[in-house]
C-alpha cells in the first residue's frame, strides 16, 4: 500500500537540515502503525511525504502502486482527496463553517451532488458520535469534539489510508484516549491503513507495529 | 531608534510587496500634487520671468486692458514731472514658421527713447559689426533677435526671417543680435524686437500702443508715481508695476489651479486610507509580537512611537518617490499646460523649463509624512492598548466590536443631520463646504457597516454560484471587516470622485454645447489668428465695409473682445452691435426681459452680464457696473443676465458704439458672418478670401470648425482633470492588492487545509478571485451611490466658487457603466499575484502551527 525507497528530505534554509535520510519503509494494506521518536526526528516530515503534502528531495514513494513523483500537482491533490485522510494535531477546521460544512468540504471540492453530500456528511458525523453537534461552529466545540469533526472530514471518501500527526497532542489524557479508541475502532471497522505519529508511549503500545525514528533515520521497526 | 531596526525592518522585509504598495498610495498623491502644481508654477514663472526681463528698468506700466492706449497718452505721461522716462510698447506673439521653434514674442519699441529703460547689449560676433543696430530699427523691416535664437536657427546679421502679419507673410531682416542673458533670455530666447510704428501697422493696432513703460524720477516712490500718473491721466487706466501683469495671469490660472489642487488632495486622502488599512492590518497581525514586547517591558508610549515611526518612514519614502515622479510628470506637463492656457486665455506662453519652488517641495514632502502619520495614528493607538496577556493568547481580533459599530453609526447619523442642516442653511460658503465634508465623513463612517451588510447579502448568490469558493470568499470578508473596510472605503471615495468628475464634465460639456448651439450660429467667422482666444492681431475698422459689401453676405457683426480690469479681476468686455445680436441670437436669459435688455443695451444705456460674472460678483438687474475706460470710466446699469460660457471669469456685453466712444478703439478681433439664404458656407468663404484675403492675414472659419474647436477645447480642459481619475482608480487597485495579499497571508492555514483535503488549484484560485471580485462589487455599489451625493456637492461648489455657472444634475450613467468592468477587471487583475501565491506556497508550512 505504501512503499518508501531511499527517501530523503532536506530543507535548504539558512542552514541545511536533513529531516529524513534515505528511509525505506513498507506498510501493507490495513496495517495500523505508530511512528515514534524524539521531537525533530522527522516524524511529521515522513507523514507529510506519504500524504503528498510535500515532495521528497530524493528517493521513491509509491502509494497504492502509483509513483508519487510522476504525478502533477493536481493529480496529487486528487490522490490526496480520494485515497488519504488527514488528522492534524491542531484540527485545522475552518472556523467560519459549521461542523457539517467542514466535513462536507472535500465532498464539495469533488463536486458531488448536493443531496448526497449533505447525507454523507451527516452520516460521517454520526459515525464519530457528533450527531447532536451538526450545525455548530468549531469555536463552540471542545477540543475532543473538534478532533472528531476533523476525523469525520478525513473519512469523507472512505480513504484507504488515514494519516494522523499527533492527533492527541493537543488534548487532555482522557479525551486523547477517547480519540484513540475512535481511530482504532475505525481501523477495525473500515479496514483502512492507519499511520499515527505520537509522543505517547501508551498510544504506541496499542498499535501492532511501531516505527521509531531517530536523527532522520529509522532506528527501530517493532511488531507485536 | 533601535526598535525600528530590530522589529520593523524584518517585518517590512517579510512583507515587501505590501510595504511598497502601502507607500505607493502616498507616492501617487504627492506625485500628482507636485506634478500639477509644479507645471502650473512653471508656466506662471516663465510668464513672470518674461514680463520681468522685458520690463527692464520700468517701474510702472500704463495700460487699458486689451484696448490699448492712444498715442496722445504718451505725451501726457511724459509731461508728468515724476516721470523720467516713458516708452511705448506693443507686444505680441507670432508663429516663426521655423521648424521646432514655435512662437516668437515680438516686442515693438520706439528706438529713440527705449534705451533709457532697457539695456540692449549687442553681440558683435564675427560678422560685420553695425555700430548701433537701434538706428537701423527705424527701417520698418528691421528685426533684432537673440544670440540663442540666431544660433539655433543658423541666422546672422542680414538674414531674412518671415512671419505672418496683418498684411500677409512679411520678410524681416535681422539687423542686430542681442547677447545672451538679461532681456535676451525672455520667452525662452524666442524674442524679436522691432519698430513700434511698423508694429502698429503689421499687427493691426491702428494708432495705439499696447502699453507705456515708465521709469520714475529720482526719489519718487512707486506709490507717489502711481498717484501722479492717475492725476495726469484721469481714471480708466491701469497703472501698475510690471509684476501686476503676473498677478492678472495668475488670477486667470486660479480656476485651473483650484480644480487641480482639489483633486490632488483627494488622491492624497485616498492614499491616507491605504496607509491606515496597512497599519490596521499590521497591528492585528503583529499582536503577538506587540504582546511579547510589552511583556519584556516596552511601555505603551514606546509601542505607539514604534508604529508612528514606521509610518513616518513610510511617508518619507512615499513622498520622496512621489516627489521624483511628480517632477518627471511636471516636465511633460508644463508644455501641455502652457499651450492649454494660451488656447483658453490667449496669453502667449513659452514655458519649457520646469521651475522648482523648494518651499513647496519641502511642504509636499512634509505633507506626505504628516498624512501618513495621521493615517497611522489610530492603529498605533490601538497597538499601544494591546494587553500583553491577551495578545499572547490565540483569538480573533478582526471582528469589529458591536459597540464600536453602534458608535460609528451614531456619528454617521450626526454627520448626515449636520450636513443636511448646512445644506438647508445654504448660501453661506463655509457652510456649504462644511456640508460637503460632513457628508463625506458620514459616508466613510458608514462604509464598514454597509460593506459588511453587502457582503452578507452577497453570500447567498455567491454560494449558489460556487458553493465552496463563494462561501470562502465572502466569509473572509465578513470575518475580517477591518481588513476590507478601509479598502472598500478608499474604493468608494475614489469611485465617488470619478462619478463626481464625470458628472461635472458631462454637465459642463452639455451646457457648453447648448450654448454653442444657440450662440455660435453665424455661418462663418473671420479671425486674425488661428486661435480664437488670442488677440495678438486685430483688423482695422476699414475692413468692415469691405466684408459687408460682398454679395454672399447678408449681415456681419464685428466683435471686439478686450480683457479689462473689473473689480480687480481680468474680465472680458465684449463689444458688438447689440441690436443685430439681439435679432440674430436667441440667448438663454437668466434674469431680465429679453426685449428690454436688447433695446436698452442697443441704445447704449445698459450692459448685459454673463451669468457666471453676475454670480461671482453678486450682481443683479439694475445694479451699476463700473468699467475703467480712458475717458474716465463708464457707469452703466445691468439690463439683463444671460447664460454665456465664452469666458471663465465672466463677460460684460456692451454695444460697439459705446466701446468705440469710451476706448477710442475701433479695431475688430472677429467678424461673425451671416450669409444670404441659399449660399453654401464654402462659397461664402471663397468670396471672402478672394475679396480680401490676398492682402491680409485672415482666417475664415466655418461654423462647424468653430464648434469643433470650442468643444474640443472644452474636452481638453476637462481632460486635464481626468488625470486624477486614473490615479484614483490606480490607488483603488493598490488597495485591493494590499487587502488580498494580507487576506491570503492571514488565511494561509485555511487555504492550506483546503488544499490538504483535496482543493484543486483552480478552486483555491477561484476563492481568491471571488473575494477580489466581491470587494470590487461592494466598492462599486457604495462608490456609485456615494458618487450621486458627491456630484451634487461638486456642482454646488463649482457654481458658487469656481465658475459661477449652474450646471444641470445628470448622473453620468455612461461613466458608471464603464467603471463596472474596469473595477471588476482591476480587482481580478489585482488578485492574480496573491492567488498564485496562495496556490504555490508550501503546504507543509501553511499547515504548521506557528
Ligand atoms: N519547513 C521546514 N524548513 C526547515 N526545516 C524544517 C522544516 N520542517 C521541518 N524541518 C526540520 O526538519 C527536522 C524534522 O522535523 P519534523 O519532521 O517536524 O520533526 P518531528 O515531527 O519529528 O518533531 C527538524 O529538525 C525541523 O527543524
Ligand atoms: Mg511533528
Coordinates of C-alpha atoms in Angstrom, one line a residue, chain B residues 112-655:
Chain B
X112 CA 14.7 106.8 -29.8
X113 CA 13.7 106.6 -26.2
X114 CA 13.8 103.0 -25.3
X115 CA 17.4 102.8 -24.2
X116 CA 16.6 104.8 -21.1
X117 CA 14.5 101.8 -19.9
X118 CA 16.0 98.7 -21.4
X119 CA 19.6 97.5 -21.9
X120 CA 20.3 96.5 -25.4
X121 CA 23.5 94.6 -25.2
X122 CA 24.5 93.7 -28.8
X123 CA 26.7 90.9 -29.8
X124 CA 29.2 91.9 -32.5
X125 CA 30.1 88.3 -33.2
X126 CA 32.1 87.5 -36.3
X127 CA 30.0 89.4 -38.8
X128 CA 30.3 93.0 -39.9
X129 CA 29.5 94.9 -36.8
X130 CA 26.9 97.5 -37.0
X131 CA 27.6 100.4 -34.7
X132 CA 24.2 100.9 -33.4
X133 CA 21.5 98.5 -34.6
X134 CA 18.8 100.5 -32.9
X135 CA 19.4 103.2 -35.5
X136 CA 18.6 100.7 -38.2
X137 CA 15.4 99.7 -36.4
X138 CA 13.8 102.8 -37.9
X139 CA 13.6 100.8 -41.1
X140 CA 10.2 99.0 -40.9
X141 CA 11.6 95.6 -41.9
X142 CA 14.3 95.5 -39.2
X143 CA 14.3 92.8 -36.6
X144 CA 16.6 92.2 -33.7
X145 CA 16.9 88.7 -32.4
X146 CA 18.8 87.0 -29.6
X147 CA 22.1 85.1 -29.9
X148 CA 20.4 82.0 -28.7
X149 CA 17.7 82.2 -31.4
X150 CA 20.2 83.1 -34.0
X151 CA 22.4 80.1 -33.2
X152 CA 19.6 77.7 -33.0
X153 CA 18.4 78.6 -36.5
X154 CA 21.7 79.5 -38.1
X155 CA 20.8 83.2 -38.5
X156 CA 23.2 86.1 -38.7
X157 CA 23.0 89.8 -39.4
X158 CA 21.4 90.3 -42.7
X159 CA 19.5 87.0 -42.6
X160 CA 15.8 87.1 -43.5
X161 CA 13.1 85.9 -41.2
X162 CA 9.5 85.8 -42.2
X163 CA 6.3 85.7 -40.3
X164 CA 2.6 86.3 -40.7
X165 CA 1.4 89.9 -40.3
X166 CA -1.9 91.6 -40.9
X167 CA -0.6 92.2 -44.4
X168 CA 0.2 88.5 -45.0
X169 CA 3.6 86.9 -44.7
X170 CA 6.3 89.6 -44.4
X171 CA 10.0 89.3 -44.6
X172 CA 12.1 90.9 -41.9
X173 CA 15.9 91.5 -42.0
X174 CA 18.0 90.7 -38.9
X175 CA 19.8 93.9 -38.1
X176 CA 21.2 93.1 -34.8
X177 CA 21.7 90.2 -32.3
X178 CA 21.4 90.6 -28.6
X179 CA 23.9 89.0 -26.3
X180 CA 22.7 86.0 -24.3
X181 CA 21.3 86.7 -20.8
X182 CA 19.2 89.6 -19.5
X183 CA 16.4 90.6 -21.8
X184 CA 17.6 88.1 -24.4
X185 CA 16.5 85.2 -22.2
X186 CA 12.8 86.3 -22.2
X187 CA 10.3 83.8 -23.7
X188 CA 12.9 81.1 -23.8
X189 CA 15.1 83.2 -26.0
X190 CA 12.5 83.4 -28.7
X191 CA 12.4 87.2 -28.6
X192 CA 12.3 89.6 -31.5
X193 CA 12.5 93.4 -31.3
X194 CA 11.1 95.7 -34.0
X195 CA 10.0 99.2 -34.5
X196 CA 6.8 100.2 -32.8
X197 CA 5.4 102.3 -35.7
X198 CA 5.9 99.4 -38.0
X199 CA 4.2 97.1 -35.5
X200 CA 1.1 99.3 -35.3
X201 CA 0.7 98.6 -38.9
X202 CA 1.6 95.0 -39.2
X203 CA -0.3 93.9 -36.1
X204 CA -3.4 96.0 -36.8
X205 CA -3.0 98.3 -33.8
X206 CA -4.1 101.4 -35.6
X207 CA -2.6 104.5 -33.8
X208 CA -2.4 102.8 -30.5
X209 CA 0.1 101.2 -28.2
X210 CA -0.4 98.2 -26.0
X211 CA 1.1 100.0 -23.0
X212 CA 3.6 102.6 -21.9
X213 CA 6.5 101.6 -19.7
X214 CA 7.7 104.1 -17.3
X215 CA 10.8 104.9 -15.3
X216 CA 10.3 107.3 -12.4
X217 CA 12.4 110.3 -11.5
X218 CA 15.0 110.1 -8.7
X219 CA 13.4 109.8 -5.3
X220 CA 9.8 109.2 -6.5
X221 CA 8.3 106.2 -4.9
X222 CA 6.1 103.7 -6.8
X223 CA 3.0 104.9 -4.8
X224 CA 3.8 108.6 -5.5
X225 CA 4.4 107.8 -9.1
X226 CA 1.1 105.9 -9.4
X227 CA -0.8 108.7 -7.8
X228 CA 0.8 111.3 -10.0
X229 CA 0.0 109.4 -13.2
X230 CA -3.5 108.9 -12.0
X231 CA -3.9 112.6 -11.7
X232 CA -2.3 113.3 -15.0
X233 CA -4.4 110.7 -16.9
X234 CA -7.7 110.6 -15.0
X235 CA -9.4 107.3 -14.3
X236 CA -9.7 104.4 -16.7
X237 CA -6.1 103.4 -16.9
X238 CA -4.3 100.6 -15.2
X239 CA -1.1 101.9 -13.6
X240 CA 0.8 99.0 -12.1
X241 CA 4.3 97.8 -11.6
X242 CA 5.2 95.1 -14.2
X243 CA 4.6 92.4 -11.6
X244 CA 0.9 93.3 -11.8
X245 CA 0.7 91.5 -15.2
X246 CA 1.8 88.4 -13.5
X247 CA -0.9 88.8 -10.9
X248 CA -3.5 89.1 -13.7
X249 CA -2.3 86.0 -15.4
X250 CA -2.3 84.3 -12.0
X251 CA -5.9 85.1 -11.5
X252 CA -6.7 83.6 -14.8
X253 CA -4.9 80.5 -13.8
X254 CA -6.6 80.3 -10.5
X255 CA -9.7 78.4 -11.6
X256 CA -7.5 75.8 -13.1
X257 CA -5.3 75.7 -10.0
X258 CA -8.2 75.2 -7.7
X259 CA -9.5 72.2 -9.7
X260 CA -6.1 70.7 -9.8
X261 CA -5.4 71.2 -6.1
X262 CA -8.7 69.7 -5.0
X263 CA -8.1 66.6 -7.0
X264 CA -4.5 66.1 -5.8
X265 CA -5.6 66.5 -2.2
X266 CA -8.4 64.0 -2.9
X267 CA -5.9 61.4 -4.1
X268 CA -3.6 62.1 -1.1
X269 CA -6.7 61.5 1.1
X270 CA -7.2 58.1 -0.6
X271 CA -3.6 57.3 -0.1
X272 CA -4.2 58.0 3.6
X273 CA -6.7 55.2 3.6
X274 CA -4.3 52.8 2.2
X275 CA -1.8 53.7 4.9
X276 CA -4.5 53.3 7.6
X277 CA -5.5 50.0 6.1
X278 CA -2.0 48.6 6.1
X279 CA -1.3 49.7 9.6
X280 CA -4.5 48.4 11.0
X281 CA -3.7 45.1 9.4
X282 CA -0.1 45.2 10.7
X283 CA -1.3 45.8 14.2
X284 CA -3.6 42.8 14.2
X285 CA -1.0 40.6 12.6
X286 CA 1.7 41.7 14.9
X287 CA -0.4 41.4 18.0
X288 CA 1.6 38.6 19.5
X289 CA 4.9 40.4 18.8
X290 CA 3.5 43.5 20.5
X291 CA 2.4 41.4 23.4
X292 CA 5.9 40.0 23.7
X293 CA 7.5 43.5 23.6
X294 CA 5.0 44.6 26.2
X295 CA 5.8 41.6 28.4
X296 CA 9.5 42.4 28.0
X297 CA 8.9 45.9 29.4
X298 CA 8.1 48.1 26.4
X299 CA 5.8 51.0 27.5
X300 CA 2.7 51.9 25.7
X301 CA 4.4 55.1 24.5
X302 CA 7.2 53.1 23.0
X303 CA 4.8 50.9 21.1
X304 CA 2.9 53.9 19.8
X305 CA 6.2 55.6 18.9
X306 CA 7.3 52.4 17.1
X307 CA 4.2 52.4 14.8
X308 CA 4.2 56.2 14.3
X309 CA 7.9 56.0 13.5
X310 CA 7.2 53.3 10.9
X311 CA 4.5 55.4 9.4
X312 CA 6.8 58.4 9.3
X313 CA 9.4 56.4 7.5
X314 CA 6.8 55.0 5.1
X315 CA 5.5 58.6 4.5
X316 CA 9.0 59.9 3.9
X317 CA 9.9 57.1 1.4
X318 CA 6.5 57.5 -0.3
X319 CA 6.7 61.3 -0.6
X320 CA 10.3 61.2 -1.8
X321 CA 9.3 58.8 -4.5
X322 CA 6.2 60.9 -5.2
X323 CA 8.4 64.0 -5.5
X324 CA 10.6 62.4 -8.0
X325 CA 7.7 61.0 -10.1
X326 CA 5.9 64.4 -9.7
X327 CA 8.8 66.3 -11.1
X328 CA 9.2 63.9 -14.0
X329 CA 5.5 64.3 -14.6
X330 CA 5.7 68.1 -14.4
X331 CA 8.4 68.1 -17.1
X332 CA 6.0 66.6 -19.6
X333 CA 3.0 68.5 -18.3
X334 CA 4.5 72.0 -18.4
X335 CA 4.3 72.4 -22.1
X336 CA 0.8 71.0 -22.3
X337 CA -0.4 73.3 -19.6
X338 CA 1.2 76.3 -21.2
X339 CA -0.5 75.5 -24.5
X340 CA -3.8 75.0 -22.9
X341 CA -3.5 78.3 -21.1
X342 CA -2.6 80.0 -24.3
X343 CA -5.6 78.5 -26.1
X344 CA -8.0 79.4 -23.4
X345 CA -6.8 82.8 -22.3
X346 CA -5.0 83.9 -25.4
X347 CA -1.9 84.8 -23.4
X348 CA 1.2 83.6 -25.3
X349 CA 3.3 81.0 -23.4
X350 CA 6.6 79.5 -23.9
X351 CA 7.2 77.5 -20.7
X352 CA 9.7 74.8 -21.2
X353 CA 11.9 74.9 -18.1
X354 CA 10.4 73.3 -15.0
X355 CA 10.9 75.7 -12.2
X356 CA 11.2 74.4 -8.7
X357 CA 9.9 76.0 -5.6
X358 CA 11.9 74.5 -2.8
X359 CA 9.5 75.6 -0.2
X360 CA 6.6 74.0 -1.9
X361 CA 8.6 70.8 -2.5
X362 CA 9.6 70.6 1.2
X363 CA 5.9 71.3 2.1
X364 CA 4.7 68.5 -0.2
X365 CA 7.3 66.1 1.4
X366 CA 6.1 67.1 4.9
X367 CA 2.5 66.8 3.8
X368 CA 3.2 63.2 2.7
X369 CA 4.8 62.4 6.0
X370 CA 2.2 64.1 8.1
X371 CA -0.7 62.5 6.2
X372 CA 1.0 59.1 6.7
X373 CA 1.3 59.7 10.4
X374 CA -2.2 60.8 10.8
X375 CA -3.4 57.8 9.0
X376 CA -1.3 55.5 11.2
X377 CA -2.4 57.3 14.4
X378 CA -5.5 55.2 15.2
X379 CA -3.8 51.8 14.5
X380 CA -0.8 53.0 16.6
X381 CA -3.0 53.9 19.4
X382 CA -4.8 50.5 19.3
X383 CA -1.4 48.8 19.2
X384 CA -0.4 50.7 22.3
X385 CA -3.6 49.5 24.0
X386 CA -2.7 45.8 23.5
X387 CA -2.7 43.9 26.8
X388 CA 0.3 41.6 26.8
X389 CA -1.6 38.6 28.3
X390 CA -4.4 38.8 25.8
X391 CA -2.1 39.3 22.9
X392 CA -0.3 36.1 23.6
X393 CA -3.4 34.1 23.6
X394 CA -5.0 32.9 20.4
X395 CA -8.1 34.6 19.3
X396 CA -10.0 36.6 16.8
X397 CA -9.3 40.3 16.7
X398 CA -10.5 41.1 13.3
X399 CA -14.1 41.5 14.3
X400 CA -15.4 45.0 15.0
X401 CA -16.8 45.4 18.4
X402 CA -20.6 45.8 18.4
X403 CA -20.2 49.0 20.5
X404 CA -17.8 50.4 18.0
X405 CA -20.2 49.7 15.2
X406 CA -23.0 51.4 17.0
X407 CA -20.9 54.5 17.8
X408 CA -19.9 54.8 14.2
X409 CA -23.5 54.7 13.1
X410 CA -24.4 57.3 15.6
X411 CA -21.6 59.5 14.4
X412 CA -22.6 59.0 10.8
X413 CA -26.2 59.9 11.6
X414 CA -25.0 63.0 13.3
X415 CA -22.9 63.9 10.3
X416 CA -25.8 63.4 7.9
X417 CA -28.0 65.5 10.1
X418 CA -25.5 68.3 10.3
X419 CA -24.7 68.1 6.6
X420 CA -28.4 68.4 5.8
X421 CA -28.7 71.4 8.2
X422 CA -25.8 73.0 6.4
X423 CA -27.4 72.4 3.1
X424 CA -30.6 73.9 4.3
X425 CA -28.8 76.9 5.8
X426 CA -27.4 77.2 2.3
X427 CA -25.9 80.3 0.9
X428 CA -23.0 81.0 3.2
X429 CA -19.9 79.5 1.6
X430 CA -18.0 77.9 4.5
X431 CA -21.3 76.2 5.5
X432 CA -21.6 74.6 2.1
X433 CA -18.1 73.2 2.3
X434 CA -18.8 72.0 5.8
X435 CA -21.8 70.2 4.5
X436 CA -19.7 68.6 1.8
X437 CA -17.1 67.4 4.3
X438 CA -19.7 66.2 6.8
X439 CA -21.4 64.1 4.1
X440 CA -18.1 62.6 3.1
X441 CA -17.3 61.8 6.7
X442 CA -20.7 60.2 7.1
X443 CA -20.1 58.0 4.1
X444 CA -16.7 57.0 5.5
X445 CA -18.1 56.2 8.9
X446 CA -20.9 54.1 7.3
X447 CA -18.6 52.3 4.9
X448 CA -17.6 49.4 7.2
X449 CA -21.1 48.7 8.3
X450 CA -22.5 48.9 4.8
X451 CA -19.8 46.8 3.3
X452 CA -20.5 44.1 5.9
X453 CA -24.1 44.1 5.1
X454 CA -23.4 44.0 1.4
X455 CA -21.0 41.1 2.0
X456 CA -23.8 39.3 3.9
X457 CA -26.2 39.9 1.0
X458 CA -23.6 38.6 -1.4
X459 CA -23.2 35.4 0.5
X460 CA -26.3 33.6 -0.9
X461 CA -25.8 34.3 -4.6
X462 CA -22.1 33.5 -4.4
X463 CA -22.7 30.3 -2.6
X464 CA -25.2 29.3 -5.2
X465 CA -22.7 30.2 -7.9
X466 CA -19.8 28.3 -6.5
X467 CA -20.5 26.7 -3.1
X468 CA -17.0 26.4 -1.7
X469 CA -15.2 29.2 -3.4
X470 CA -18.1 31.5 -2.9
X471 CA -18.5 31.0 0.8
X472 CA -14.8 31.0 1.5
X473 CA -14.5 34.4 -0.3
X474 CA -17.5 36.0 1.4
X475 CA -16.7 34.6 4.8
X476 CA -13.2 36.1 4.6
X477 CA -14.8 39.5 4.1
X478 CA -17.4 39.0 6.8
X479 CA -15.0 37.8 9.3
X480 CA -12.4 40.4 8.9
X481 CA -14.1 43.7 8.3
X482 CA -11.1 45.6 9.4
X483 CA -9.1 44.0 6.6
X484 CA -11.5 45.1 3.9
X485 CA -13.4 48.1 5.2
X486 CA -10.6 50.6 4.6
X487 CA -10.1 49.3 1.1
X488 CA -13.8 49.4 0.4
X489 CA -13.8 53.0 1.8
X490 CA -10.9 54.0 -0.4
X491 CA -12.5 52.4 -3.4
X492 CA -15.8 54.1 -2.6
X493 CA -14.2 57.5 -2.3
X494 CA -12.3 57.2 -5.5
X495 CA -15.2 56.0 -7.4
X496 CA -17.4 58.7 -5.9
X497 CA -14.7 61.2 -7.1
X498 CA -14.8 59.7 -10.6
X499 CA -18.6 59.9 -10.7
X500 CA -18.5 63.4 -9.4
X501 CA -15.9 64.5 -12.0
X502 CA -17.6 62.6 -14.7
X503 CA -20.9 64.2 -13.9
X504 CA -19.3 67.7 -13.8
X505 CA -17.6 67.0 -17.1
X506 CA -20.7 65.7 -18.7
X507 CA -22.8 68.6 -17.4
X508 CA -20.2 71.2 -18.4
X509 CA -20.0 69.7 -21.8
X510 CA -23.8 69.6 -22.2
X511 CA -24.3 73.1 -21.2
X512 CA -21.4 74.4 -23.3
X513 CA -22.8 72.5 -26.2
X514 CA -26.3 74.0 -25.6
X515 CA -24.7 77.5 -25.5
X516 CA -22.6 76.8 -28.6
X517 CA -25.8 75.7 -30.5
X518 CA -27.7 78.9 -29.7
X519 CA -25.0 81.5 -29.6
X520 CA -22.4 80.4 -32.2
X521 CA -24.9 80.4 -35.0
X522 CA -23.1 82.6 -37.7
X523 CA -22.3 80.7 -40.9
X524 CA -18.7 81.9 -40.9
X525 CA -16.2 83.6 -38.6
X526 CA -13.3 85.7 -39.7
X527 CA -10.4 85.9 -37.3
X528 CA -6.9 87.3 -37.4
X529 CA -5.4 84.4 -35.6
X530 CA -6.0 80.7 -35.8
X531 CA -6.6 80.7 -32.1
X532 CA -9.9 82.4 -31.4
X533 CA -9.0 83.4 -27.9
X534 CA -5.8 85.1 -28.9
X535 CA -6.0 88.9 -29.6
X536 CA -2.5 89.4 -30.8
X537 CA -3.6 90.6 -34.3
X538 CA -6.6 92.8 -35.0
X539 CA -8.4 94.0 -38.0
X540 CA -8.8 97.7 -38.8
X541 CA -12.3 99.2 -38.9
X542 CA -11.9 99.9 -42.5
X543 CA -12.3 96.2 -43.2
X544 CA -16.0 96.3 -42.1
X545 CA -17.5 97.8 -45.3
X546 CA -15.3 95.5 -47.4
X547 CA -16.8 92.5 -45.8
X548 CA -20.3 93.8 -45.8
X549 CA -20.3 94.6 -49.5
X550 CA -19.6 91.0 -50.6
X551 CA -22.6 89.7 -52.4
X552 CA -22.8 86.4 -50.4
X553 CA -23.0 88.2 -47.1
X554 CA -26.3 89.2 -45.6
X555 CA -25.1 90.6 -42.4
X556 CA -21.9 90.8 -40.4
X557 CA -21.2 91.6 -36.7
X558 CA -17.8 92.9 -36.0
X559 CA -16.7 91.9 -32.5
X560 CA -14.1 93.3 -30.3
X561 CA -13.2 91.4 -27.2
X562 CA -10.9 93.1 -24.7
X563 CA -9.9 91.9 -21.3
X564 CA -10.3 94.8 -18.8
X565 CA -9.8 95.0 -15.1
X566 CA -13.2 94.8 -13.4
X567 CA -13.3 94.8 -9.6
X568 CA -9.6 93.7 -9.7
X569 CA -10.2 90.8 -12.0
X570 CA -9.5 90.5 -15.7
X571 CA -12.9 90.0 -17.2
X572 CA -13.9 90.1 -20.9
X573 CA -15.5 93.1 -22.4
X574 CA -17.4 92.0 -25.5
X575 CA -18.3 94.9 -27.8
X576 CA -20.7 94.1 -30.5
X577 CA -23.7 95.6 -32.3
X578 CA -26.3 94.7 -29.7
X579 CA -29.3 95.3 -32.0
X580 CA -28.0 92.9 -34.6
X581 CA -27.0 90.3 -31.9
X582 CA -30.5 90.5 -30.3
X583 CA -32.1 89.9 -33.7
X584 CA -29.8 87.0 -34.7
X585 CA -29.2 85.1 -31.5
X586 CA -31.9 83.8 -29.1
X587 CA -29.9 84.0 -25.9
X588 CA -30.7 82.0 -22.8
X589 CA -32.0 84.5 -20.3
X590 CA -31.2 84.1 -16.7
X591 CA -32.6 87.4 -15.4
X592 CA -34.4 90.3 -17.1
X593 CA -36.7 90.7 -20.1
X594 CA -35.1 89.8 -23.4
X595 CA -36.7 92.6 -25.4
X596 CA -36.0 95.2 -22.8
X597 CA -32.3 94.2 -22.4
X598 CA -31.8 94.1 -26.2
X599 CA -33.4 97.6 -26.6
X600 CA -31.5 99.3 -23.7
X601 CA -28.2 97.7 -24.5
X602 CA -28.5 98.6 -28.2
X603 CA -29.3 102.1 -27.2
X604 CA -26.0 102.2 -25.2
X605 CA -27.9 102.7 -22.0
X606 CA -27.1 99.4 -20.3
X607 CA -24.9 96.3 -20.4
X608 CA -25.7 92.7 -20.3
X609 CA -23.8 90.4 -18.0
X610 CA -22.8 86.7 -18.4
X611 CA -24.4 84.6 -15.7
X612 CA -21.0 83.5 -14.2
X613 CA -19.9 87.1 -13.7
X614 CA -23.2 88.0 -12.1
X615 CA -23.0 85.0 -9.7
X616 CA -19.3 85.5 -8.8
X617 CA -19.7 89.2 -8.2
X618 CA -23.2 89.1 -6.8
X619 CA -24.6 91.5 -9.4
X620 CA -28.2 91.6 -10.5
X621 CA -30.7 93.6 -12.6
X622 CA -30.4 97.3 -12.1
X623 CA -27.0 97.2 -10.4
X624 CA -24.5 99.6 -11.6
X625 CA -21.4 98.3 -13.4
X626 CA -18.3 100.5 -13.4
X627 CA -15.7 99.8 -16.1
X628 CA -12.5 101.8 -16.2
X629 CA -12.0 103.5 -19.5
X630 CA -9.6 106.1 -20.9
X631 CA -12.4 108.6 -20.8
X632 CA -12.6 108.3 -17.1
X633 CA -14.8 105.3 -16.5
X634 CA -18.1 104.0 -17.7
X635 CA -21.1 103.5 -15.4
X636 CA -24.0 101.6 -16.8
X637 CA -26.8 99.6 -15.2
X638 CA -27.3 95.8 -15.8
X639 CA -30.3 95.3 -18.0
X640 CA -30.1 91.5 -18.2
X641 CA -28.1 88.4 -17.3
X642 CA -27.6 85.7 -19.9
X643 CA -26.0 82.3 -20.0
X644 CA -22.6 82.5 -21.6
X645 CA -19.5 80.4 -21.5
X646 CA -17.2 82.4 -23.6
X647 CA -15.0 83.4 -20.7
X648 CA -14.3 81.6 -17.4
X649 CA -14.1 84.8 -15.4
X650 CA -17.1 86.3 -17.0
X651 CA -18.1 88.7 -19.7
X652 CA -19.7 92.1 -20.0
X653 CA -21.6 92.7 -23.2
X654 CA -21.7 96.2 -24.4
X655 CA -22.7 98.0 -27.6

